[in-house]
């Protein structure tokens, strides 16, 4: 099981295109369309790497969110196969439930793993945002209200202190995705993932 999760993480992070995210996103399709016809996003997944090579540009913040939505869908799809399949509605419920927690967890865990800097949060596009994001950007979208600072203080620092490993990251990712308390999850779905 652990090897399957590690392989899933590699497949999802690798991506399947070298195009600039600005050329790809936003995608004008629904989660349901992606789940029912995965070929609609073939060639639309950019590589996800968390090394802090540069500060993210303001316009990149939304593009990162689109890529993370695809990653959440991919996680749900791979894990649905491991639990003997889930209905489309259950998979949609899991994507909606896991997207934000998975994004925040991954950015925090990867930051702890790739850098000792205590004033940045690494994003999935070889970039980072500073602790005091409001001073760096005119519009911080979903990272406002001291979220970056709280993530650094409440998740990155403890993960760094614990020396979180790749194995722990993928296991915790699976736990986040397979949330039996996800809103709109059917009784059958709850039983399969519990």
Tab-separated table of N, CA and C in Angstrom, residues 109-171:
chain	number	residue	atom	x	y	z
A	109	UNK	N	4.070	20.869	4.384
A	109	UNK	CA	4.978	19.726	4.528
A	109	UNK	C	6.180	19.863	3.606
A	110	UNK	N	5.947	20.244	2.366
A	110	UNK	CA	7.054	20.387	1.406
A	110	UNK	C	7.985	21.524	1.803
A	111	UNK	N	7.436	22.605	2.332
A	111	UNK	CA	8.288	23.696	2.806
A	111	UNK	C	9.211	23.186	3.905
A	112	UNK	N	8.663	22.437	4.837
A	112	UNK	CA	9.468	21.880	5.928
A	112	UNK	C	10.552	20.950	5.403
A	113	UNK	N	10.267	20.256	4.315
A	113	UNK	CA	11.210	19.277	3.775
A	113	UNK	C	12.315	19.901	2.917
A	114	UNK	N	12.024	21.008	2.228
A	114	UNK	CA	12.994	21.512	1.242
A	114	UNK	C	13.784	22.740	1.674
A	115	UNK	N	13.398	23.400	2.750
A	115	UNK	CA	14.137	24.599	3.156
A	115	UNK	C	14.114	24.771	4.672
A	116	UNK	N	15.148	25.412	5.169
A	116	UNK	CA	15.212	25.759	6.592
A	116	UNK	C	14.750	27.196	6.835
A	117	UNK	N	14.465	27.922	5.767
A	117	UNK	CA	14.024	29.313	5.908
A	117	UNK	C	12.700	29.345	6.662
A	118	UNK	N	12.605	30.250	7.623
A	118	UNK	CA	11.393	30.298	8.442
A	118	UNK	C	10.476	31.466	8.086
A	119	UNK	N	10.724	32.088	6.939
A	119	UNK	CA	9.899	33.231	6.562
A	119	UNK	C	9.255	33.074	5.189
A	120	UNK	N	9.203	31.838	4.678
A	120	UNK	CA	8.577	31.602	3.374
A	120	UNK	C	7.711	30.342	3.419
A	121	UNK	N	6.761	30.291	2.490
A	121	UNK	CA	5.934	29.102	2.273
A	121	UNK	C	6.121	28.713	0.812
A	122	UNK	N	6.583	27.501	0.577
A	122	UNK	CA	6.837	27.037	-0.785
A	122	UNK	C	5.529	26.643	-1.466
A	123	UNK	N	5.435	27.001	-2.740
A	123	UNK	CA	4.277	26.654	-3.553
A	123	UNK	C	4.691	25.572	-4.543
A	124	UNK	N	3.770	25.089	-5.322
A	124	UNK	CA	4.047	23.930	-6.178
A	124	UNK	C	4.602	24.291	-7.549
A	125	UNK	N	5.169	25.478	-7.703
A	125	UNK	CA	5.677	25.904	-9.008
A	125	UNK	C	7.101	26.453	-8.923
A	126	UNK	N	7.931	25.845	-8.095
A	126	UNK	CA	9.319	26.272	-7.900
A	126	UNK	C	9.395	27.677	-7.300
A	127	UNK	N	8.363	28.100	-6.612
A	127	UNK	CA	8.318	29.460	-6.078
A	127	UNK	C	7.830	29.444	-4.632
A	128	UNK	N	7.872	30.604	-4.014
A	128	UNK	CA	7.431	30.736	-2.630
A	128	UNK	C	6.695	32.056	-2.456
A	129	UNK	N	5.992	32.158	-1.348
A	129	UNK	CA	5.418	33.432	-0.916
A	129	UNK	C	6.029	33.749	0.444
A	130	UNK	N	6.222	35.048	0.729
A	130	UNK	CA	6.814	35.419	2.012
A	130	UNK	C	5.798	35.333	3.150
A	131	UNK	N	6.325	35.253	4.342
A	131	UNK	CA	5.482	35.206	5.543
A	131	UNK	C	4.499	36.377	5.561
A	132	UNK	N	4.994	37.567	5.308
A	132	UNK	CA	4.140	38.754	5.319
A	132	UNK	C	3.665	39.031	3.895
A	133	UNK	N	2.760	38.225	3.434
A	133	UNK	CA	2.313	38.251	2.040
A	133	UNK	C	1.614	39.553	1.663
A	134	UNK	N	0.958	40.196	2.599
A	134	UNK	CA	0.209	41.425	2.295
A	134	UNK	C	1.123	42.545	1.808
A	135	UNK	N	2.367	42.570	2.268
A	135	UNK	CA	3.307	43.605	1.833
A	135	UNK	C	3.880	43.306	0.453
A	136	UNK	N	3.853	42.057	0.045
A	136	UNK	CA	4.479	41.665	-1.217
A	136	UNK	C	3.534	41.710	-2.413
A	137	UNK	N	2.232	41.569	-2.176
A	137	UNK	CA	1.278	41.462	-3.280
A	137	UNK	C	0.122	42.437	-3.108
A	138	UNK	N	-0.416	42.866	-4.248
A	138	UNK	CA	-1.578	43.752	-4.203
A	138	UNK	C	-2.854	42.977	-3.917
A	139	UNK	N	-2.930	41.756	-4.422
A	139	UNK	CA	-4.119	40.918	-4.218
A	139	UNK	C	-3.641	39.511	-3.895
A	140	UNK	N	-3.894	39.055	-2.681
A	140	UNK	CA	-3.352	37.771	-2.242
A	140	UNK	C	-4.332	36.619	-2.355
A	141	UNK	N	-5.489	36.857	-2.930
A	141	UNK	CA	-6.460	35.808	-3.181
A	141	UNK	C	-6.741	34.979	-1.933
A	142	UNK	N	-6.459	33.702	-2.014
A	142	UNK	CA	-6.797	32.755	-0.955
A	142	UNK	C	-5.762	32.711	0.170
A	143	UNK	N	-4.679	33.477	0.089
A	143	UNK	CA	-3.622	33.404	1.100
A	143	UNK	C	-3.643	34.587	2.065
A	144	UNK	N	-4.742	35.284	2.134
A	144	UNK	CA	-4.850	36.473	2.976
A	144	UNK	C	-5.168	36.096	4.423
A	145	UNK	N	-5.416	37.101	5.251
A	145	UNK	CA	-5.800	36.913	6.659
A	145	UNK	C	-4.767	36.136	7.470
A	146	UNK	N	-3.503	36.441	7.269
A	146	UNK	CA	-2.400	35.823	8.022
A	146	UNK	C	-2.305	34.318	7.813
A	147	UNK	N	-2.877	33.793	6.741
A	147	UNK	CA	-2.839	32.352	6.503
A	147	UNK	C	-1.414	31.843	6.345
A	148	UNK	N	-0.590	32.550	5.578
A	148	UNK	CA	0.791	32.105	5.360
A	148	UNK	C	1.542	32.071	6.684
A	149	UNK	N	1.415	33.117	7.458
A	149	UNK	CA	2.092	33.162	8.754
A	149	UNK	C	1.621	32.024	9.659
A	150	UNK	N	0.330	31.779	9.683
A	150	UNK	CA	-0.199	30.688	10.513
A	150	UNK	C	0.296	29.329	10.023
A	151	UNK	N	0.333	29.127	8.711
A	151	UNK	CA	0.837	27.855	8.183
A	151	UNK	C	2.289	27.643	8.587
A	152	UNK	N	3.092	28.690	8.472
A	152	UNK	CA	4.505	28.574	8.848
A	152	UNK	C	4.632	28.252	10.332
A	153	UNK	N	3.901	28.967	11.167
A	153	UNK	CA	4.011	28.774	12.616
A	153	UNK	C	3.389	27.470	13.100
A	154	UNK	N	2.224	27.114	12.546
A	154	UNK	CA	1.460	25.996	13.095
A	154	UNK	C	1.667	24.666	12.378
A	155	UNK	N	2.197	24.689	11.164
A	155	UNK	CA	2.435	23.434	10.439
A	155	UNK	C	3.892	23.268	10.011
A	156	UNK	N	4.446	24.260	9.325
A	156	UNK	CA	5.811	24.113	8.807
A	156	UNK	C	6.801	23.862	9.940
A	157	UNK	N	6.780	24.697	10.961
A	157	UNK	CA	7.737	24.537	12.065
A	157	UNK	C	7.610	23.173	12.744
A	158	UNK	N	6.400	22.726	13.114
A	158	UNK	CA	6.295	21.386	13.711
A	158	UNK	C	6.724	20.265	12.751
A	159	UNK	N	6.353	20.360	11.475
A	159	UNK	CA	6.779	19.338	10.506
A	159	UNK	C	8.303	19.310	10.403
A	160	UNK	N	8.920	20.472	10.400
A	160	UNK	CA	10.381	20.547	10.310
A	160	UNK	C	11.011	19.931	11.559
A	161	UNK	N	10.441	20.243	12.713
A	161	UNK	CA	10.964	19.705	13.976
A	161	UNK	C	10.841	18.175	14.005
A	162	UNK	N	9.721	17.665	13.469
A	162	UNK	CA	9.507	16.216	13.411
A	162	UNK	C	10.302	15.539	12.301
A	163	UNK	N	10.863	16.357	11.388
A	163	UNK	CA	11.565	15.836	10.210
A	163	UNK	C	10.646	14.913	9.407
A	164	UNK	N	9.504	15.469	9.020
A	164	UNK	CA	8.501	14.706	8.282
A	164	UNK	C	9.129	14.061	7.049
A	165	UNK	N	8.748	12.825	6.783
A	165	UNK	CA	9.320	12.068	5.667
A	165	UNK	C	8.329	11.960	4.511
A	166	UNK	N	8.840	11.545	3.367
A	166	UNK	CA	7.995	11.350	2.186
A	166	UNK	C	6.898	10.324	2.465
A	167	UNK	N	7.239	9.268	3.168
A	167	UNK	CA	6.256	8.235	3.500
A	167	UNK	C	5.125	8.803	4.354
A	168	UNK	N	5.481	9.635	5.307
A	168	UNK	CA	4.458	10.259	6.150
A	168	UNK	C	3.587	11.224	5.349
A	169	UNK	N	4.199	11.958	4.430
A	169	UNK	CA	3.442	12.909	3.604
A	169	UNK	C	2.395	12.182	2.770
A	170	UNK	N	2.779	11.077	2.124
A	170	UNK	CA	1.804	10.387	1.267
A	170	UNK	C	0.715	9.706	2.093
A	171	UNK	N	1.069	9.175	3.248
A	171	UNK	CA	0.043	8.552	4.100
A	171	UNK	C	-0.943	9.600	4.626
